[in-house]
Coordinates of C-alpha atoms in Angstrom, one line a residue:
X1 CA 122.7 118.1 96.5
X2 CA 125.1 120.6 94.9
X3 CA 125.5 122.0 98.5
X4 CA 126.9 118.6 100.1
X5 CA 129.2 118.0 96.3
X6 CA 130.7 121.2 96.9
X7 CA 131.1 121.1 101.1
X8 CA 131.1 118.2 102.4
X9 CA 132.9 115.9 99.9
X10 CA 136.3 117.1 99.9
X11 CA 136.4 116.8 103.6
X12 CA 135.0 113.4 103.4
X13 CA 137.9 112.4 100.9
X14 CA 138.9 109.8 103.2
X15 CA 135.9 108.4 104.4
X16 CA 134.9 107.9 100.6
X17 CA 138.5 106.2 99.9
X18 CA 137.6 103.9 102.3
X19 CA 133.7 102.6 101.4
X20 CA 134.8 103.4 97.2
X21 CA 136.8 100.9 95.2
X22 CA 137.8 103.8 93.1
X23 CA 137.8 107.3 93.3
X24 CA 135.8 107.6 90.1
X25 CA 132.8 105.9 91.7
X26 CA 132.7 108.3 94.4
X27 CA 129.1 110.1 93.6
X28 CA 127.6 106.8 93.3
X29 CA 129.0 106.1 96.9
X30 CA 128.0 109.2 98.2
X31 CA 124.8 108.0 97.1
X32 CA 124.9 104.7 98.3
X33 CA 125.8 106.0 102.0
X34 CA 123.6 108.7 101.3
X35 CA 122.1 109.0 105.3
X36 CA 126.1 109.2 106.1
X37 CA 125.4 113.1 104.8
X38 CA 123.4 114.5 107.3
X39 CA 125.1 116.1 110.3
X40 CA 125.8 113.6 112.9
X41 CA 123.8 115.9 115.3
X42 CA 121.6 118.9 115.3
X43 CA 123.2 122.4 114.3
X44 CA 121.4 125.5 116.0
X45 CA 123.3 128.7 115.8
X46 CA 120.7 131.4 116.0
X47 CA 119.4 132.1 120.1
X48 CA 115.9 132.2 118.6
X49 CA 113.9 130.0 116.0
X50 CA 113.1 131.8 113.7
X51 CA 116.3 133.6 113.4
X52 CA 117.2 136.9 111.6
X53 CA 116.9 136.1 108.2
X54 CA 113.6 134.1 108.5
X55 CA 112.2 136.9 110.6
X56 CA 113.4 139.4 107.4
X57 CA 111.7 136.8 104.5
X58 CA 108.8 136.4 107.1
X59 CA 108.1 140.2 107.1
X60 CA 108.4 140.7 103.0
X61 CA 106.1 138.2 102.7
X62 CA 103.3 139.5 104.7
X63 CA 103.1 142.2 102.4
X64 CA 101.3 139.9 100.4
X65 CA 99.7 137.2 101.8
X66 CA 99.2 136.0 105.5
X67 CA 102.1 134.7 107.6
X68 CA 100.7 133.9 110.8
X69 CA 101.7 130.3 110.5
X70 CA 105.0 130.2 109.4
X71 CA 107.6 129.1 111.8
X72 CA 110.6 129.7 109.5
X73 CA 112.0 129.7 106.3
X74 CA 113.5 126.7 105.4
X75 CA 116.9 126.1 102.9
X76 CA 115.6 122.9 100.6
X77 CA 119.0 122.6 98.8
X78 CA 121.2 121.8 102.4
X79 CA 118.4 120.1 103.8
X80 CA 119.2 116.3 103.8
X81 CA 118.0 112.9 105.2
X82 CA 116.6 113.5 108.5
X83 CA 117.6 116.9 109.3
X84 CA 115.7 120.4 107.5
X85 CA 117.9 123.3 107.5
X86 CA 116.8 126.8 107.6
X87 CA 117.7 130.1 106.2
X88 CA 119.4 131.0 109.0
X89 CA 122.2 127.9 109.4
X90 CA 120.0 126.1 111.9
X91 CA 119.7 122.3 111.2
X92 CA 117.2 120.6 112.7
X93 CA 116.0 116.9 112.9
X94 CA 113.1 117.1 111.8
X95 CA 110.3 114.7 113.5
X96 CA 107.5 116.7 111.5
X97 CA 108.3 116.1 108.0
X98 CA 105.9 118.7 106.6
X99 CA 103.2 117.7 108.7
X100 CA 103.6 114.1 108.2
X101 CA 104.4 114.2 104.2
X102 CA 108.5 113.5 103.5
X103 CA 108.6 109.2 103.5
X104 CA 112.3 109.4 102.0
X105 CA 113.3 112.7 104.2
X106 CA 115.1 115.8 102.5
X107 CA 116.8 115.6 98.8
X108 CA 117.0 111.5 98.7
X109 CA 119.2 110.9 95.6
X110 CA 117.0 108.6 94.1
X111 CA 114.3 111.3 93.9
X112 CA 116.7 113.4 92.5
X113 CA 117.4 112.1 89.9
X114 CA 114.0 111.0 88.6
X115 CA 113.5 114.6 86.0
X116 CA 117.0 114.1 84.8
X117 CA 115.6 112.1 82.5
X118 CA 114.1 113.5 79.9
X119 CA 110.9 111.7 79.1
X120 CA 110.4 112.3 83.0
X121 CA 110.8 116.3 82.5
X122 CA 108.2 116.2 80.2
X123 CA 105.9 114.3 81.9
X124 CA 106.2 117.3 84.6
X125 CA 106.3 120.2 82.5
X126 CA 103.3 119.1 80.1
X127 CA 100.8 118.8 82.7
X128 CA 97.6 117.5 81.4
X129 CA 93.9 117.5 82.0
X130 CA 94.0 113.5 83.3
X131 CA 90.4 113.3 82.6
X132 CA 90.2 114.3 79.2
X133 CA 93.8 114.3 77.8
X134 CA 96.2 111.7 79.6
X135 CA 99.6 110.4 78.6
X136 CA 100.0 107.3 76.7
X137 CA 102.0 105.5 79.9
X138 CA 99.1 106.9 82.5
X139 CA 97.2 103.6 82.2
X140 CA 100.5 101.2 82.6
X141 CA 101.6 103.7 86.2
X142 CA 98.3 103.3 87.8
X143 CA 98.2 99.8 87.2
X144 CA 102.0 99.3 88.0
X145 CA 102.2 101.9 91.1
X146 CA 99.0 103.0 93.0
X147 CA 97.1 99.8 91.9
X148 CA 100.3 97.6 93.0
X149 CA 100.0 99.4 96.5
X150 CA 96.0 99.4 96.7
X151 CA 94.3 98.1 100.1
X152 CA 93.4 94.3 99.7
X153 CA 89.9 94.2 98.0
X154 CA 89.6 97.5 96.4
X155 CA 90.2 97.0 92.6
X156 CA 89.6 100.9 91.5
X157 CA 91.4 104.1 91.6
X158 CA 90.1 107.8 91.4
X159 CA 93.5 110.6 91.5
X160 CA 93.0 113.8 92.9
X161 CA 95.3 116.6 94.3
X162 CA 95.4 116.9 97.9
X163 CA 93.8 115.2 101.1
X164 CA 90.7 117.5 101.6
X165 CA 89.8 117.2 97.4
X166 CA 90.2 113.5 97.6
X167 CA 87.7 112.8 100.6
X168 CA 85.2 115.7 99.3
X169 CA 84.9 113.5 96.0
X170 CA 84.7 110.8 97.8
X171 CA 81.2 112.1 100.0
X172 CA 80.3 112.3 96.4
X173 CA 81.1 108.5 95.4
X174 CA 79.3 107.7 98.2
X175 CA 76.0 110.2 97.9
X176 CA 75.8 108.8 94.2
X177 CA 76.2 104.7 95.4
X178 CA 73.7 105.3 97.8
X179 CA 70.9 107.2 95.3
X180 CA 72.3 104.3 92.6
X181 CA 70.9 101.5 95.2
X182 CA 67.6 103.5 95.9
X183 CA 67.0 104.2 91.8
X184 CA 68.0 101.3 90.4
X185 CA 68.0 100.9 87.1
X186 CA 66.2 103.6 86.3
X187 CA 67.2 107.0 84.9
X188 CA 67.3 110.3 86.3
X189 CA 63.8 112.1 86.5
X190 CA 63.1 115.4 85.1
X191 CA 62.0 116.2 88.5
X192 CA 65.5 115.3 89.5
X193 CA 67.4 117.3 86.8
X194 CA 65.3 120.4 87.9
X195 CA 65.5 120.1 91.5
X196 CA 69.1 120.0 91.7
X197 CA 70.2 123.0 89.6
X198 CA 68.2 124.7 92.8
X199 CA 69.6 123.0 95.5
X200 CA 66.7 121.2 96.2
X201 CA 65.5 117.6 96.6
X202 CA 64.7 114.9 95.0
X203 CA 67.6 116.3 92.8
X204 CA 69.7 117.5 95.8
X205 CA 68.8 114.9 98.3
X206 CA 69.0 115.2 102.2
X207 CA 72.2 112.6 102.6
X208 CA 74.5 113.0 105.3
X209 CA 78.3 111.4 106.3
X210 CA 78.6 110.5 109.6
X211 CA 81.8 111.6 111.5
X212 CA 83.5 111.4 114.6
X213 CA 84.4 114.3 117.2
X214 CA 88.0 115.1 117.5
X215 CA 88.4 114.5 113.2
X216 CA 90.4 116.4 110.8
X217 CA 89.3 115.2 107.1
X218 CA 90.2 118.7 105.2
X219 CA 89.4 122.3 104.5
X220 CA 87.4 122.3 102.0
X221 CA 83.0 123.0 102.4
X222 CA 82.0 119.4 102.7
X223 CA 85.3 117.8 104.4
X224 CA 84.9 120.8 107.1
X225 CA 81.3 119.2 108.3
X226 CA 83.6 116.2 109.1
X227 CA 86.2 118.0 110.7
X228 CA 86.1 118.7 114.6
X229 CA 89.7 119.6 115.6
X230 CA 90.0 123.3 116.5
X231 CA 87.0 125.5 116.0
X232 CA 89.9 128.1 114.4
X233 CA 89.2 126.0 111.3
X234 CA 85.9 126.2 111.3
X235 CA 84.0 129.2 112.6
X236 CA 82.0 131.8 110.5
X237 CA 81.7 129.1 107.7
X238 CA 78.6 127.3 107.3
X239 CA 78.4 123.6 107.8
X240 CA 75.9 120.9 106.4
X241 CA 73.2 119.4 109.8
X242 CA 75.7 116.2 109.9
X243 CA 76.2 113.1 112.4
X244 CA 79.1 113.8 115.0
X245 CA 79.7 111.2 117.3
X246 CA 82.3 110.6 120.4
X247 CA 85.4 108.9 119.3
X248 CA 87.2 106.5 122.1
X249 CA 89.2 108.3 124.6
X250 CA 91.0 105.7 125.9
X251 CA 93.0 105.3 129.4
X252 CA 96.6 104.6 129.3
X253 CA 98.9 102.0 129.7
X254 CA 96.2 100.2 127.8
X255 CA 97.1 96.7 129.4
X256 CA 96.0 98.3 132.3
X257 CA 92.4 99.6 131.4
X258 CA 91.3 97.4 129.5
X259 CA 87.7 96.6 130.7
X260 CA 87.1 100.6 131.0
X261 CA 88.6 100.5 127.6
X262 CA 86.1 98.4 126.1
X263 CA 83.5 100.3 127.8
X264 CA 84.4 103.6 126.3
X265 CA 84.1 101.5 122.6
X266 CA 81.0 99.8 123.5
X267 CA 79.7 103.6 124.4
X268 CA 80.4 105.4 120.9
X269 CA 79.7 102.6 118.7
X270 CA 76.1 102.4 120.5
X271 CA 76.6 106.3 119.8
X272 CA 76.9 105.3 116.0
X273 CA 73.7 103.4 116.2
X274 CA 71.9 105.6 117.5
X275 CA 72.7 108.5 115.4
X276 CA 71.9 106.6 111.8
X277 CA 68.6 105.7 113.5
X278 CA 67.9 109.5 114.9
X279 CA 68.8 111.2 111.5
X280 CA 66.9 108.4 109.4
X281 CA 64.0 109.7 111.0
X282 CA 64.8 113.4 110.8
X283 CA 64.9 112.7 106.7
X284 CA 68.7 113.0 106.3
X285 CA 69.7 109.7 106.5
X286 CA 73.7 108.6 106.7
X287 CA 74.9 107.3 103.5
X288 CA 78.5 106.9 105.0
X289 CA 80.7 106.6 107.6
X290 CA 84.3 108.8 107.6
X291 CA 86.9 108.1 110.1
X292 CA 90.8 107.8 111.2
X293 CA 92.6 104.8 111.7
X294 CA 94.7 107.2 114.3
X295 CA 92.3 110.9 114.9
X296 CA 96.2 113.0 113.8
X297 CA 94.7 116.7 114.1
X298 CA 92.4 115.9 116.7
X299 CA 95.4 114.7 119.1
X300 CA 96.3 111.0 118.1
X301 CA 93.4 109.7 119.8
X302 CA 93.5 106.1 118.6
X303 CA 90.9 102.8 118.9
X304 CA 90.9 99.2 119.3
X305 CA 90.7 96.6 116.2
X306 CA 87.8 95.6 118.0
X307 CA 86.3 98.9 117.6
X308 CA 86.9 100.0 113.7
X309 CA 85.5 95.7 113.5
X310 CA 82.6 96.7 115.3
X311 CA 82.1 99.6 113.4
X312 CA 82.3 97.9 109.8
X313 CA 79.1 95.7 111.1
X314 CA 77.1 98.2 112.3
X315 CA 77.6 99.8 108.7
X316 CA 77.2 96.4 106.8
X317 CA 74.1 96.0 108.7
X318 CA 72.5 99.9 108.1
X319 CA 73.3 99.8 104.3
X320 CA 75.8 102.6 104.8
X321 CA 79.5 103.3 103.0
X322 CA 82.8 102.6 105.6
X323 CA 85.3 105.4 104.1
X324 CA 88.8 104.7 106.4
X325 CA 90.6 108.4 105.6
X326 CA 94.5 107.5 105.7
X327 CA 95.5 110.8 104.7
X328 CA 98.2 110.6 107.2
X329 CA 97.8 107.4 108.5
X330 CA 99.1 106.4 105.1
X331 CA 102.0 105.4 103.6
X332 CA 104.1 103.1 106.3
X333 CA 104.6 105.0 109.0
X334 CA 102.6 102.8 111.3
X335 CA 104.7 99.8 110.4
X336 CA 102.4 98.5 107.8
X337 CA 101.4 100.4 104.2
X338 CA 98.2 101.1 105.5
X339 CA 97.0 101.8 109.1
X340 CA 93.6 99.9 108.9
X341 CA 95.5 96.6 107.9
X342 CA 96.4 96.6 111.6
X343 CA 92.8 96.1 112.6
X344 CA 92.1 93.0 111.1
X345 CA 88.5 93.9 109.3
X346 CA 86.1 91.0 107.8
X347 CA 85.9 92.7 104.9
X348 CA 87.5 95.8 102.8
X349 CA 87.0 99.2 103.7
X350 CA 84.6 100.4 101.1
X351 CA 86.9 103.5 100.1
X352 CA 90.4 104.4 101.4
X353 CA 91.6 107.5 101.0
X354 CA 95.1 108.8 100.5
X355 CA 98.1 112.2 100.0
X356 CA 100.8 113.3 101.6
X357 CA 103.6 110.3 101.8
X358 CA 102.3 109.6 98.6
X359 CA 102.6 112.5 97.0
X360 CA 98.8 113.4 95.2
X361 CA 95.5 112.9 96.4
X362 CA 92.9 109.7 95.6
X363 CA 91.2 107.0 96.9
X364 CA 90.9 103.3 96.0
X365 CA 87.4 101.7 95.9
X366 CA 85.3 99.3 94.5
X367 CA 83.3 98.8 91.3
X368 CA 80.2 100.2 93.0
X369 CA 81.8 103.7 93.9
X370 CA 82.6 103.9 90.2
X371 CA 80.0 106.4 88.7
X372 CA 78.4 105.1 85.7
X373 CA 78.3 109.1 84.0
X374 CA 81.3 110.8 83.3
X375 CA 81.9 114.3 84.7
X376 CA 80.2 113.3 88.0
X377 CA 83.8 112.7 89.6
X378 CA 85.8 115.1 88.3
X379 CA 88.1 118.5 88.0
X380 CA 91.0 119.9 85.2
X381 CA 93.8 117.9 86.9
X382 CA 92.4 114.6 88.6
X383 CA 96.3 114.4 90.3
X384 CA 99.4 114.7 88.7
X385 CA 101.7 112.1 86.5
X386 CA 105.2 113.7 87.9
X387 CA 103.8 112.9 91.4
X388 CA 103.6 109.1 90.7
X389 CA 107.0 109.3 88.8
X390 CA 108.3 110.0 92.6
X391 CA 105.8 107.6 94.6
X392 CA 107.5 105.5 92.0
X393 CA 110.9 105.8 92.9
X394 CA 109.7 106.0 97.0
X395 CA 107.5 102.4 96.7
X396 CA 111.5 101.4 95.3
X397 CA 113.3 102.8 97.9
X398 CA 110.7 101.3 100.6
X399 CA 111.0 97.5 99.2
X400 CA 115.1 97.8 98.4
X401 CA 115.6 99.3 101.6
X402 CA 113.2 97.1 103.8
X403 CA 112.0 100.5 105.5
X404 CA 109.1 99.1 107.0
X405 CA 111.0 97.1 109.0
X406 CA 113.3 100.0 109.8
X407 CA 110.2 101.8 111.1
X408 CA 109.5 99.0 113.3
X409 CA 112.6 99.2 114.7
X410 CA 113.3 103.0 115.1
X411 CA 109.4 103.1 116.5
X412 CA 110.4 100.7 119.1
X413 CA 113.0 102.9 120.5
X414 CA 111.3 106.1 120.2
X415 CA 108.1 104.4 122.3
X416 CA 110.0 102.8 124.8
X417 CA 111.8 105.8 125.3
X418 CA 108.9 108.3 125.5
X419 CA 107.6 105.6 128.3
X420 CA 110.6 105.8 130.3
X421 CA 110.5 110.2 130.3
X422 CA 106.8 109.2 131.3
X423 CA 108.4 108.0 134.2
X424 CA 111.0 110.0 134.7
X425 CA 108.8 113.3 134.4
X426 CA 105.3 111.9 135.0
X427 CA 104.1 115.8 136.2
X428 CA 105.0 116.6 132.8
X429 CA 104.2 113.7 130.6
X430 CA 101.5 111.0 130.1
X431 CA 99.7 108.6 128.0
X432 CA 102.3 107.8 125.1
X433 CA 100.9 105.8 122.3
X434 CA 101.3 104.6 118.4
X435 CA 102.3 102.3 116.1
X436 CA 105.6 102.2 114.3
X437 CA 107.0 106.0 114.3
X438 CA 103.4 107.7 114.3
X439 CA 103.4 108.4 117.9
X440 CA 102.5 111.1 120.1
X441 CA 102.6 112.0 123.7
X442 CA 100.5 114.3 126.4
X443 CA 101.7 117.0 128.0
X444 CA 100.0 117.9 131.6
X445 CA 98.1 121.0 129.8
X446 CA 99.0 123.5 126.7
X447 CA 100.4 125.8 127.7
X448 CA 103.2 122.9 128.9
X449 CA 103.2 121.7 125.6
X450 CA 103.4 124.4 123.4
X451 CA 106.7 125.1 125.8
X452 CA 108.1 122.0 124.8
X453 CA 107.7 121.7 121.4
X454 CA 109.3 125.7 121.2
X455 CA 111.9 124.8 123.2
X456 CA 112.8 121.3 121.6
X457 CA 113.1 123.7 118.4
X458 CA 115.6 125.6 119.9
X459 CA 117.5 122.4 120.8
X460 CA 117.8 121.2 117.2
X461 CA 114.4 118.5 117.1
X462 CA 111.0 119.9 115.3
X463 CA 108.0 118.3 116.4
X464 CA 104.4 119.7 116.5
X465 CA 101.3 119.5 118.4
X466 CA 97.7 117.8 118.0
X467 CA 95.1 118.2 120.0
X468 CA 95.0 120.6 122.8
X469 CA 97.9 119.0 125.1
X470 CA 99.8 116.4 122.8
X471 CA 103.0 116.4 120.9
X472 CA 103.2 114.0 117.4
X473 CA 105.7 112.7 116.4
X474 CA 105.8 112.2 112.2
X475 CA 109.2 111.1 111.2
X476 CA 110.7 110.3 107.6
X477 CA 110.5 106.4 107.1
X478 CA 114.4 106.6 107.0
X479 CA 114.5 107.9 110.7
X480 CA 116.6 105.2 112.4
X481 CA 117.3 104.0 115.7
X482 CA 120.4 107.0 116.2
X483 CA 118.0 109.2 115.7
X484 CA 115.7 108.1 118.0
X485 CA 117.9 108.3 120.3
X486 CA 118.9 111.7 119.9
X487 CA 115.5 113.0 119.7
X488 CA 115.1 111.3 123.5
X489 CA 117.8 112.8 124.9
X490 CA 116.8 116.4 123.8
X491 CA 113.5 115.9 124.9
X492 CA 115.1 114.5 128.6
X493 CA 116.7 117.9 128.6
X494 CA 114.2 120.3 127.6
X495 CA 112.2 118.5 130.5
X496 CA 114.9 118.9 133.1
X497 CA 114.9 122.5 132.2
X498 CA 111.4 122.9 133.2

């Protein structure tokens, strides 16, 4: 902020003059016209991404830890709104947002000034143990923030840190629902206690979590059985005997191909079916279900209401848990708070799970998923109280600024135009698809791809990849319907130059 006080205000004396009834309430204007303080286009002034000075940074850090994914170093105190600048002067618009995790984009002011207050600066420097030792105000924020945002029909809350942490503990809400429906009322058996400090049943049960080809659910040992992305994630480490099934690949325009459409659901759901039946019998029977409203890692392979419907029966009628993973999907980008609400599901999702846009890990389920013991569901930090101070201040900004609707309308744009450079360059481009601003696009192969996105990079837009051959796009919920447009016409020239 200190960077755009010092810079960019004097020259916009007369801008100011003209939006400010005074020239005392000019800060409070700059804030109120705060999007007015990103450049009016994308700056690149190095001829390579990264430049010079990110190239130097990149180099002292690999002296100590492993740099191999780092595409440059970025400048947090210039970046602003929409556009990230880097180390080297380069401002880009930034259609990534840390892989789908900046709603309000780069220093909003309301975010800024949430830990100038004081009470606020202490909840973030006296972090506590939220299991054993939370704040006085922790009940009144969870009821007032995360339960005022919770999916319709899901009445309890469980924090954690990140998106892998908060579907691993969820596998375990669900392993302990299903032994609670087999035991009953009864208590644990010695044989129980014994068997499990070994690794072995009846204590360690043979439970599995059925999952879908093309998913990304996390890092972490039990989330990486669910996740089928890139084998780069997952090779060398061992993984639990698990349920994959196909997830929809559908043909596109979809208004098109709709009957082979509906095939291709009526194909992996009978997958489904068959899989809880095959693995019943091979003693490790499913206890739950994990999925993606939109598959984001996997390539933004998406699927019909009609199949995620069809999906919740099959679980209602096997006995097994539906956990929707909105890790991504989260947070409005799709035009409504939650992806999943766009499918139109009989009943609740039996656990939802949640991070980036909103700052810390959880997931919101029902009485049942509620372990009766304490420590089963649990670690030192179960989330962070200066991370809902922010989703605080974001849910604000969402409602005052009507952003969902802004999504809608920015998302419009960006679709229609990714349609028309389909095309206008159909050798190049195909199958564009989303909701809101979560879109993406396919390229004719990777290597295409990977082309585009570097060269988009180098003319001011940073996007990413999924999948083998598709480009995402993950904007800020304040991406408007300008920037939109200048995202289309960068893109229309890196594809002439190719």
């Amino acid at each position: 902020m200190s960077y755009f006080l010092v810079n960019v205000l004097p020259k916009a004396h007369s801008y100011l003059r003209s939006k400010c009834s005074s020239y005392v309430s000019v800060v409070n204007c700059m804030k109120a016209y705060s999007t007015n303080w990103e450049p009016k286009e994308p700056i690149v002034r190095t001829k390579t991404i990264p430049g010079p000075k990110s190239t130097e940074l990149k180099n002292q850090l690999s002296t100590v830890q492993s740099t191999g994914t780092i595409q440059f170093f970025a400048d947090y105190e210039k970046s602003a709104g929409n556009y990230i600048f880097d180390v080297d002067g380069n401002a880009l618009l930034d259609v990534y947002t840390q892989i789908s995790s900046v709603p309000l984009g780069y220093n909003h002011p309301k975010l800024l000034n949430i830990f100038k207050d004081e009470n606020n600066l202490k909840t973030m420097i006296n972090r506590p143990a939220l299991g054993v030792f939370p704040g006085k105000e922790w009940p009144e924020k969870l009821n007032a923030i995360l339960m005022n945002i919770a999916p319709k029909g899901l009445n309890k809350i469980t924090t954690m840190m990140c998106g892998s942490c908060s579907n691993e503990n969820a596998f375990k809400s669900i392993f302990i629902w299903y032994q609670n429906k087999t035991r009953g009322d009864a208590g644990f058996t010695i044989d129980e206690i014994d068997s499990c400090m070994i690794n072995m049943a009846p204590g360690a049960p043979k439970l599995s979590i059925l999952s879908f080809k093309g998913a990304f659910h996390g890092r972490t040992l039990g989330a990486l059985s669910t996740t089928h992305s890139k084998y780069i994630h997952k090779i060398d480490i061992p993984s639990f005997d698990w349920p994959i099934a196909s997830f929809p690949q559908y043909k596109y325009p979809l208004d098109e191909n709709v009957a082979e459409n509906r095939k291709e659901d009526e194909k992996c759901l009978s997958e489904v079916q068959s899989l809880i039946e095959a693995y019943k019998k091979k003693d490790k029977p499913v206890a739950g279900i994990i999925v993606e409203p939109i598959q984001s890692e996997g390539g933004d392979n998406e699927a019909s209401p009609e199949f995620f419907q069809a999906l919740q029966k099959i679980c209602k009628t096997n006995g097994v848990a539906l956990l929707i993973d909105e890790v991504q999907t989260g947070g409005g980008s799709t035009g409504k708070f939650w992806c999943h609400e766009h499918f139109n599901l009989e009943y609740p999702p039996d656990i939802v799970t949640f991070s980036k846009k909103l700052q810390l890990g959880g997931y919101f389920h029902n009485s049942d998923f509620a372990p009766k013991e304490p420590y089963r569901i649990f670690n030192t930090w179960m989330g962070d109280p200066s991370k809902i101070l922010l989703l605080e201040e974001i849910i604000k900004v969402i409602e005052d600024e009507k952003l969902m609707s802004n999504v809608e309308a920015a998302g419009k744009v960006l679709k229609q135009g990714l349609l028309n450079l389909e095309k206008e360059f159909p050798q190049l481009l195909n199958s564009t698809r989303g909701r809101g601003t979560f879109l993406a696009v396919n390229c004719s192969n990777s290597k295409v791809r990977d082309s585009i996105v570097s060269t988009l990079r180098l003319n001011g837009v940073q996007t990413g990849g999924c999948g083998e051959i598709s480009i995402r796009f993950r904007p800020a919920l304040i991406f408007k319907e300008a920037h939109a447009n200048i995202v289309l016409d960068r893109f229309r020239k890196v594809l002439r130059s190719m």
